[in-house]
Amino acid sequence: MMVDVSPKPPIEEHYLGDGLYASFDGYQIRLRAPHGAHDEQVFLELGVYLQLRAFAARVWELKS
């Protein structure tokens, strides 16, 4: 699969549900979960996101 990894325009934060927010800085997805006085954050570059998507497909037996 060919994937264009050139920089993209940033995307402002969006609420996903279950207390999780996502935004995009032009290179990676930022997941943010507010937790008391601080936030927990995870940054996903494309390769990690693709691995997460494949994992979710296995877990829930999703078709591509």
Short mmCIF file of C-alpha atoms in Angstrom, two decimals:
data_model
loop_
_atom_site.label_atom_id
_atom_site.label_comp_id
_atom_site.label_asym_id
_atom_site.label_seq_id
_atom_site.Cartn_x
_atom_site.Cartn_y
_atom_site.Cartn_z
CA MET A 1 0.00 0.00 0.00
CA MET A 2 1.38 3.40 -0.96
CA VAL A 3 0.78 6.08 1.64
CA ASP A 4 1.53 9.79 1.23
CA VAL A 5 3.50 10.79 4.33
CA SER A 6 4.15 14.39 3.31
CA PRO A 7 3.09 17.02 5.88
CA LYS A 8 -0.62 17.76 6.00
CA PRO A 9 -2.50 20.75 7.43
CA PRO A 10 -3.03 20.53 11.20
CA ILE A 11 -6.47 19.53 12.45
CA GLU A 12 -7.86 21.00 15.66
CA GLU A 13 -8.83 18.81 18.56
CA HIS A 14 -11.91 16.64 18.14
CA TYR A 15 -13.77 14.69 20.85
CA LEU A 16 -13.83 10.96 20.06
CA GLY A 17 -15.85 9.74 23.05
CA ASP A 18 -15.04 8.01 26.36
CA GLY A 19 -13.07 11.08 27.47
CA LEU A 20 -10.63 10.88 24.55
CA TYR A 21 -9.68 13.75 22.23
CA ALA A 22 -7.70 13.64 18.98
CA SER A 23 -5.83 16.29 17.02
CA PHE A 24 -3.27 16.29 14.22
CA ASP A 25 -0.15 18.48 14.07
CA GLY A 26 0.62 17.85 10.39
CA TYR A 27 2.79 14.80 11.06
CA GLN A 28 1.23 12.70 13.80
CA ILE A 29 -2.05 12.09 15.60
CA ARG A 30 -2.18 13.28 19.20
CA LEU A 31 -4.54 11.47 21.56
CA ARG A 32 -5.31 13.30 24.80
CA ALA A 33 -7.17 12.04 27.85
CA PRO A 34 -7.76 14.62 30.60
CA HIS A 35 -6.90 13.12 33.98
CA GLY A 36 -7.36 15.34 37.01
CA ALA A 37 -4.88 18.21 36.98
CA HIS A 38 -2.93 16.85 34.00
CA ASP A 39 -3.50 15.16 30.65
CA GLU A 40 -2.29 11.79 29.48
CA GLN A 41 -1.05 12.02 25.88
CA VAL A 42 0.00 9.59 23.17
CA PHE A 43 1.44 10.57 19.79
CA LEU A 44 0.92 8.18 16.87
CA GLU A 45 3.00 8.39 13.74
CA LEU A 46 1.66 6.69 10.64
CA GLY A 47 3.37 3.32 11.15
CA VAL A 48 2.09 3.00 14.71
CA TYR A 49 -1.43 4.04 13.66
CA LEU A 50 -1.44 1.36 10.93
CA GLN A 51 -0.37 -1.25 13.48
CA LEU A 52 -3.15 -0.11 15.84
CA ARG A 53 -5.69 -0.33 13.03
CA ALA A 54 -4.55 -3.86 12.15
CA PHE A 55 -4.76 -4.84 15.82
CA ALA A 56 -8.32 -3.48 16.10
CA ALA A 57 -9.32 -5.38 12.96
CA ARG A 58 -8.07 -8.63 14.54
CA VAL A 59 -9.75 -7.92 17.88
CA TRP A 60 -13.16 -7.11 16.38
CA GLU A 61 -12.77 -9.29 13.28
CA LEU A 62 -13.26 -6.31 10.97
CA LYS A 63 -12.90 -6.53 7.22
CA SER A 64 -10.62 -4.02 5.46
#
